[in-house]
Tab-separated table of C-alpha atoms in Angstrom:
chain	number	residue	atom	x	y	z
A	1	UNK	CA	-14.402	18.143	16.551
A	2	UNK	CA	-17.493	17.017	17.335
A	3	UNK	CA	-18.669	13.574	15.716
A	4	UNK	CA	-22.183	12.041	15.071
A	5	UNK	CA	-23.024	8.599	15.212
A	6	UNK	CA	-22.735	8.453	11.368
A	7	UNK	CA	-19.019	8.504	12.302
A	8	UNK	CA	-18.387	5.961	14.524
A	9	UNK	CA	-16.225	3.018	13.009
A	10	UNK	CA	-16.562	-0.474	15.217
A	11	UNK	CA	-14.348	-1.222	17.944
A	12	UNK	CA	-14.763	-4.568	17.831
A	13	UNK	CA	-11.527	-5.068	15.709
A	14	UNK	CA	-9.097	-7.182	17.555
A	15	UNK	CA	-6.155	-5.988	18.983
A	16	UNK	CA	-3.047	-8.241	17.921
A	17	UNK	CA	0.780	-7.564	18.685
A	18	UNK	CA	2.728	-5.207	16.138
A	19	UNK	CA	4.783	-7.633	13.561
A	20	UNK	CA	8.525	-7.273	14.273
A	21	UNK	CA	10.309	-4.319	15.872
A	22	UNK	CA	8.630	-1.315	16.914
A	23	UNK	CA	9.553	1.151	14.152
A	24	UNK	CA	6.898	4.414	14.851
A	25	UNK	CA	7.522	4.872	18.744
A	26	UNK	CA	4.038	3.735	19.491
A	27	UNK	CA	2.441	5.862	17.537
A	28	UNK	CA	0.071	2.976	15.723
A	29	UNK	CA	-1.763	0.301	17.117
A	30	UNK	CA	-2.232	-3.092	15.618
A	31	UNK	CA	-5.601	-5.075	14.799
A	32	UNK	CA	-7.133	-7.988	12.908
A	33	UNK	CA	-9.755	-6.672	10.110
A	34	UNK	CA	-12.194	-10.145	9.230
A	35	UNK	CA	-12.294	-10.909	5.754
A	36	UNK	CA	-13.773	-13.792	3.594
A	37	UNK	CA	-9.987	-15.726	3.543
A	38	UNK	CA	-9.518	-15.072	7.464
A	39	UNK	CA	-7.826	-12.153	9.123
A	40	UNK	CA	-6.065	-8.970	7.375
A	41	UNK	CA	-4.074	-7.477	9.645
A	42	UNK	CA	-3.939	-3.559	10.240
A	43	UNK	CA	-2.103	-0.623	12.082
A	44	UNK	CA	-4.201	2.872	12.338
A	45	UNK	CA	-3.041	5.605	14.432
A	46	UNK	CA	-4.777	7.087	17.021
A	47	UNK	CA	-8.700	8.084	17.184
A	48	UNK	CA	-9.601	5.298	14.177
A	49	UNK	CA	-13.154	4.913	15.897
A	50	UNK	CA	-14.378	8.643	15.512
A	51	UNK	CA	-12.126	10.209	13.114
A	52	UNK	CA	-14.339	11.960	10.199
A	53	UNK	CA	-11.404	11.090	7.681
A	54	UNK	CA	-9.613	8.411	7.519
A	55	UNK	CA	-6.695	7.458	4.346
A	56	UNK	CA	-5.873	3.936	3.319
A	57	UNK	CA	-2.289	2.899	2.425
A	58	UNK	CA	-1.991	-0.438	0.261
A	59	UNK	CA	1.259	-1.511	0.321
A	60	UNK	CA	3.056	-3.260	-2.760
A	61	UNK	CA	5.029	-6.354	-3.878
A	62	UNK	CA	6.710	-7.592	-1.381
A	63	UNK	CA	5.597	-5.489	1.310
A	64	UNK	CA	3.167	-5.239	4.344
A	65	UNK	CA	1.792	-2.629	6.659
A	66	UNK	CA	5.198	-2.069	8.087
A	67	UNK	CA	6.340	-0.320	4.579
A	68	UNK	CA	4.828	3.016	6.228
A	69	UNK	CA	5.919	2.527	10.165
A	70	UNK	CA	8.145	5.046	9.731
A	71	UNK	CA	6.101	7.126	7.386
A	72	UNK	CA	3.098	7.555	9.444
A	73	UNK	CA	4.159	9.657	12.424
A	74	UNK	CA	6.157	12.373	9.442
A	75	UNK	CA	2.643	12.704	8.158
A	76	UNK	CA	0.458	12.535	11.074
A	77	UNK	CA	2.566	15.872	13.126
A	78	UNK	CA	1.688	17.748	9.877
A	79	UNK	CA	-2.151	16.996	9.957
A	80	UNK	CA	-3.963	20.068	10.501
A	81	UNK	CA	-6.143	18.380	12.472
A	82	UNK	CA	-5.026	15.336	13.451
A	83	UNK	CA	-7.834	14.959	16.410
A	84	UNK	CA	-9.949	13.748	13.516
A	85	UNK	CA	-8.012	12.320	10.525
A	86	UNK	CA	-6.615	8.895	10.931
A	87	UNK	CA	-4.029	6.765	8.793
A	88	UNK	CA	-4.442	2.985	8.125
A	89	UNK	CA	-2.644	0.436	6.439
A	90	UNK	CA	-2.858	-3.321	6.342
A	91	UNK	CA	-0.951	-6.215	4.813
A	92	UNK	CA	-2.734	-7.884	1.822
A	93	UNK	CA	-3.321	-11.180	1.713
A	94	UNK	CA	-0.077	-13.376	2.258
A	95	UNK	CA	1.984	-10.763	3.255
A	96	UNK	CA	3.925	-10.661	6.440
A	97	UNK	CA	1.241	-11.760	9.409
A	98	UNK	CA	-1.690	-11.722	7.195
A	99	UNK	CA	-3.820	-15.104	6.150
A	100	UNK	CA	-2.394	-16.741	3.486
A	101	UNK	CA	-4.342	-19.250	1.505
A	102	UNK	CA	-2.608	-21.952	-0.082
A	103	UNK	CA	-2.310	-22.003	-3.870
A	104	UNK	CA	-1.022	-19.161	-6.448
A	105	UNK	CA	-4.568	-19.193	-7.413
A	106	UNK	CA	-5.492	-17.659	-4.590
A	107	UNK	CA	-4.115	-14.844	-5.131
A	108	UNK	CA	-5.803	-13.268	-8.278
A	109	UNK	CA	-5.966	-9.208	-8.773
A	110	UNK	CA	-9.517	-10.058	-8.226
A	111	UNK	CA	-8.842	-11.426	-4.421
A	112	UNK	CA	-6.640	-8.353	-3.418
A	113	UNK	CA	-9.416	-6.138	-4.386
A	114	UNK	CA	-12.289	-7.921	-2.858
A	115	UNK	CA	-10.685	-8.002	-0.110
A	116	UNK	CA	-9.551	-4.398	-0.315
A	117	UNK	CA	-13.369	-3.246	-0.813
A	118	UNK	CA	-14.160	-5.491	2.254
A	119	UNK	CA	-11.227	-3.297	4.672
A	120	UNK	CA	-12.883	-0.501	3.153
A	121	UNK	CA	-16.958	-1.517	3.763
A	122	UNK	CA	-15.126	-1.235	7.748
A	123	UNK	CA	-13.805	1.579	7.984
A	124	UNK	CA	-15.861	4.314	5.441
A	125	UNK	CA	-19.000	5.153	7.412
A	126	UNK	CA	-21.624	7.613	6.371
A	127	UNK	CA	-20.754	10.126	4.438
A	128	UNK	CA	-17.246	9.501	5.406
A	129	UNK	CA	-15.435	7.943	2.421
A	130	UNK	CA	-11.544	6.601	2.525
A	131	UNK	CA	-8.749	8.911	1.081
A	132	UNK	CA	-7.320	5.749	-1.110
A	133	UNK	CA	-3.378	5.293	-1.749
A	134	UNK	CA	-1.553	2.628	-3.168
A	135	UNK	CA	2.007	2.089	-3.490
A	136	UNK	CA	3.463	-0.057	-6.237
A	137	UNK	CA	0.857	-3.323	-6.992
A	138	UNK	CA	-0.647	-1.723	-4.398
A	139	UNK	CA	-1.649	0.753	-6.589
A	140	UNK	CA	-3.456	-1.739	-9.025
A	141	UNK	CA	-5.348	-2.553	-6.318
A	142	UNK	CA	-6.749	0.818	-5.208
A	143	UNK	CA	-7.410	1.669	-9.104
A	144	UNK	CA	-9.650	-1.397	-8.821
A	145	UNK	CA	-11.116	-0.843	-5.795
A	146	UNK	CA	-11.878	2.665	-6.916
A	147	UNK	CA	-13.875	0.962	-9.615
A	148	UNK	CA	-15.892	-1.362	-7.872
A	149	UNK	CA	-16.908	0.391	-5.122
A	150	UNK	CA	-17.007	4.474	-5.799
A	151	UNK	CA	-19.403	5.304	-3.172
A	152	UNK	CA	-16.319	4.621	-0.543
A	153	UNK	CA	-13.723	6.393	-1.977
A	154	UNK	CA	-13.148	9.876	-1.393
A	155	UNK	CA	-9.531	9.919	-3.831
A	156	UNK	CA	-7.243	7.883	-4.717
A	157	UNK	CA	-3.422	8.531	-5.043
A	158	UNK	CA	-1.524	6.362	-7.254
A	159	UNK	CA	1.641	6.113	-5.723
A	160	UNK	CA	4.670	4.721	-7.857
A	161	UNK	CA	2.084	2.174	-9.749
A	162	UNK	CA	1.967	1.806	-13.329
A	163	UNK	CA	-1.213	1.594	-15.351
A	164	UNK	CA	-0.150	-0.546	-17.730
A	165	UNK	CA	2.171	-4.085	-16.747
A	166	UNK	CA	5.923	-4.058	-16.608
A	167	UNK	CA	6.540	-6.675	-18.561
A	168	UNK	CA	8.466	-9.699	-20.033
A	169	UNK	CA	11.864	-9.023	-19.302
A	170	UNK	CA	15.529	-10.780	-18.480
A	171	UNK	CA	14.676	-9.094	-14.914
A	172	UNK	CA	11.193	-10.319	-14.448
A	173	UNK	CA	11.899	-13.975	-14.964
A	174	UNK	CA	15.221	-13.902	-13.318
A	175	UNK	CA	13.152	-13.106	-10.108
A	176	UNK	CA	10.906	-15.429	-10.616
A	177	UNK	CA	13.336	-18.432	-10.986
A	178	UNK	CA	15.332	-17.254	-8.016
A	179	UNK	CA	11.839	-17.012	-5.962
A	180	UNK	CA	10.682	-20.616	-7.168
A	181	UNK	CA	14.643	-21.589	-6.423
A	182	UNK	CA	15.340	-20.089	-3.156
A	183	UNK	CA	12.103	-19.064	-1.851
A	184	UNK	CA	11.145	-15.842	-0.318
A	185	UNK	CA	14.159	-14.385	1.210
A	186	UNK	CA	15.750	-13.856	-2.045
A	187	UNK	CA	13.457	-10.707	-1.302
A	188	UNK	CA	15.289	-9.973	2.046
A	189	UNK	CA	18.385	-11.122	0.203
A	190	UNK	CA	18.324	-8.834	-2.785
A	191	UNK	CA	17.368	-5.419	-0.470
A	192	UNK	CA	19.854	-6.456	2.110
A	193	UNK	CA	22.630	-8.617	0.103
A	194	UNK	CA	25.164	-8.180	2.835
A	195	UNK	CA	23.006	-9.430	5.647
A	196	UNK	CA	22.753	-12.787	6.805
A	197	UNK	CA	20.152	-14.705	7.379
A	198	UNK	CA	19.980	-13.955	11.647
A	199	UNK	CA	18.928	-11.447	13.874
A	200	UNK	CA	19.819	-7.929	13.072
A	201	UNK	CA	20.624	-5.115	14.860
A	202	UNK	CA	18.740	-2.413	12.661
A	203	UNK	CA	15.182	-2.692	13.799
A	204	UNK	CA	14.262	-1.735	10.134
A	205	UNK	CA	16.202	-4.675	8.335
A	206	UNK	CA	14.876	-6.713	11.291
A	207	UNK	CA	11.524	-6.670	9.777
A	208	UNK	CA	12.178	-6.904	6.769
A	209	UNK	CA	14.062	-10.288	7.744
A	210	UNK	CA	11.048	-11.661	9.513
A	211	UNK	CA	8.857	-10.539	7.102
A	212	UNK	CA	10.434	-12.300	4.229
A	213	UNK	CA	9.890	-15.420	6.672
A	214	UNK	CA	6.563	-14.930	6.989
A	215	UNK	CA	5.562	-13.627	3.398
A	216	UNK	CA	3.800	-16.421	1.436
A	217	UNK	CA	5.760	-17.415	-1.483
A	218	UNK	CA	2.563	-18.281	-3.373
A	219	UNK	CA	1.636	-14.847	-3.114
A	220	UNK	CA	4.956	-13.483	-4.132
A	221	UNK	CA	5.052	-15.834	-7.357
A	222	UNK	CA	1.614	-14.890	-8.028
A	223	UNK	CA	1.921	-11.142	-7.932
A	224	UNK	CA	5.130	-11.438	-10.092
A	225	UNK	CA	2.570	-12.729	-13.049
A	226	UNK	CA	0.560	-9.734	-12.050
A	227	UNK	CA	2.994	-7.549	-12.590
A	228	UNK	CA	3.895	-8.863	-15.797
A	229	UNK	CA	0.266	-8.423	-17.282
A	230	UNK	CA	-2.804	-6.910	-16.341
A	231	UNK	CA	-5.430	-4.776	-17.986
A	232	UNK	CA	-4.848	-0.904	-18.183
A	233	UNK	CA	-8.532	0.601	-16.407
A	234	UNK	CA	-7.433	4.113	-16.843
A	235	UNK	CA	-10.378	4.575	-18.631
A	236	UNK	CA	-12.760	3.361	-16.154
A	237	UNK	CA	-10.933	4.746	-13.373
A	238	UNK	CA	-11.604	8.310	-14.915
A	239	UNK	CA	-15.111	7.561	-15.597
A	240	UNK	CA	-15.637	7.202	-11.550
A	241	UNK	CA	-14.991	11.369	-11.672
A	242	UNK	CA	-12.908	10.669	-8.353
A	243	UNK	CA	-10.145	13.036	-7.360
A	244	UNK	CA	-6.692	11.464	-8.364
A	245	UNK	CA	-3.474	11.805	-8.031
A	246	UNK	CA	0.086	10.646	-9.234
A	247	UNK	CA	3.279	10.742	-7.204
A	248	UNK	CA	6.271	8.636	-7.740
A	249	UNK	CA	9.925	9.389	-7.125
A	250	UNK	CA	12.383	11.739	-9.741
A	251	UNK	CA	14.527	8.307	-9.703
A	252	UNK	CA	11.948	5.987	-10.466
A	253	UNK	CA	13.227	2.828	-12.159
A	254	UNK	CA	10.503	0.353	-11.904
A	255	UNK	CA	8.511	1.586	-14.521
A	256	UNK	CA	9.374	4.038	-16.657
A	257	UNK	CA	8.431	7.769	-15.477
A	258	UNK	CA	6.871	8.282	-19.486
A	259	UNK	CA	4.007	5.666	-17.685
A	260	UNK	CA	3.231	8.213	-14.963
A	261	UNK	CA	3.179	10.959	-17.294
A	262	UNK	CA	1.349	8.927	-19.699
A	263	UNK	CA	-1.864	7.926	-17.513
A	264	UNK	CA	-1.728	11.474	-15.558
A	265	UNK	CA	-2.389	13.238	-19.495
A	266	UNK	CA	-5.251	10.574	-20.205
A	267	UNK	CA	-6.504	11.645	-16.417
A	268	UNK	CA	-6.343	15.235	-17.456
A	269	UNK	CA	-3.942	16.111	-14.112
A	270	UNK	CA	-0.298	16.757	-13.267
A	271	UNK	CA	1.453	14.272	-11.604
A	272	UNK	CA	3.880	14.997	-8.667
A	273	UNK	CA	7.534	14.196	-9.073
A	274	UNK	CA	9.767	13.808	-5.537
A	275	UNK	CA	12.739	15.009	-5.564
A	276	UNK	CA	15.298	12.511	-4.259
A	277	UNK	CA	13.339	9.593	-4.062
A	278	UNK	CA	12.747	6.523	-5.705
A	279	UNK	CA	10.201	3.597	-5.730
A	280	UNK	CA	9.619	4.072	-2.449
A	281	UNK	CA	9.104	7.831	-1.270
A	282	UNK	CA	8.090	7.348	1.688
A	283	UNK	CA	11.369	6.106	2.504
A	284	UNK	CA	13.709	7.770	0.758
A	285	UNK	CA	11.792	11.928	0.967
A	286	UNK	CA	8.971	10.786	3.637
A	287	UNK	CA	8.288	14.989	3.901
A	288	UNK	CA	7.713	15.689	0.289
A	289	UNK	CA	5.666	12.781	0.120
A	290	UNK	CA	3.770	14.141	3.252
A	291	UNK	CA	3.708	17.264	1.589
A	292	UNK	CA	2.295	16.373	-1.751
A	293	UNK	CA	-0.689	13.793	0.442
A	294	UNK	CA	-1.872	16.996	2.535
A	295	UNK	CA	-1.943	18.976	-0.808
A	296	UNK	CA	-3.685	17.394	-2.715
A	297	UNK	CA	-6.105	16.115	0.522
A	298	UNK	CA	-6.433	19.405	1.194
A	299	UNK	CA	-7.729	20.343	-2.533
A	300	UNK	CA	-10.219	17.527	-1.860
A	301	UNK	CA	-12.335	18.251	1.658
């Protein structure tokens, strides 16, 4: 497709090395996006500068842009016109190799939203807004980005992310106590209890180990608090009139599945349930998640 001048994005982003082992066969390139606190790191599939449609993925708690490294090749291969579409993900402040300000006060929900809007401003052009995909905590951010800058958003996919807080429980309290006592490596040990803190042969496991070391403890503690208590913005999101999709795994356990169904009902939509998937469908059943995204985007061209 021939692109007009208003579909040309800046090519001035600084190229940076990928974080950890390469998991996508070299499909994506990594770059830095300047925001108020410094540089957030991002990755994108080919053709970002001239793509007329861009989908931007926002990772969740303890994650980073690398959450989608193995998923992007699966999704990219299924795009009808990959030459005219680009997939992007960025690491939020304090995640992996993104800028990490000091102090838990630098990690308010409003700060993550402001960062995300700045990233959208650098990627959206002319008549080509962004398809947002927010995973888990990234969905909290995506909802509010759409409310703040609806002019920059074509659609929103809320992926394994609840409209209401997880709340105080024995699990959430113990998670924060463990983070305070043992630091960010608790995240790695929680996912890989049998692995020592030493280089791992498996590339994905090694990336997770390196990310746990690199991720800000202030980020993890502050986001832990946010997940326990935040405002439900469903009505404001509905008022934007932006097309919305709710997607979650059939084995989802982080938020009660009734939370997803209730939000979908309030939005007047039917949720999509990914079979054989838990909280991270991009890892558990990537083909089914890709199909759900492509179906939704195809209905909202």
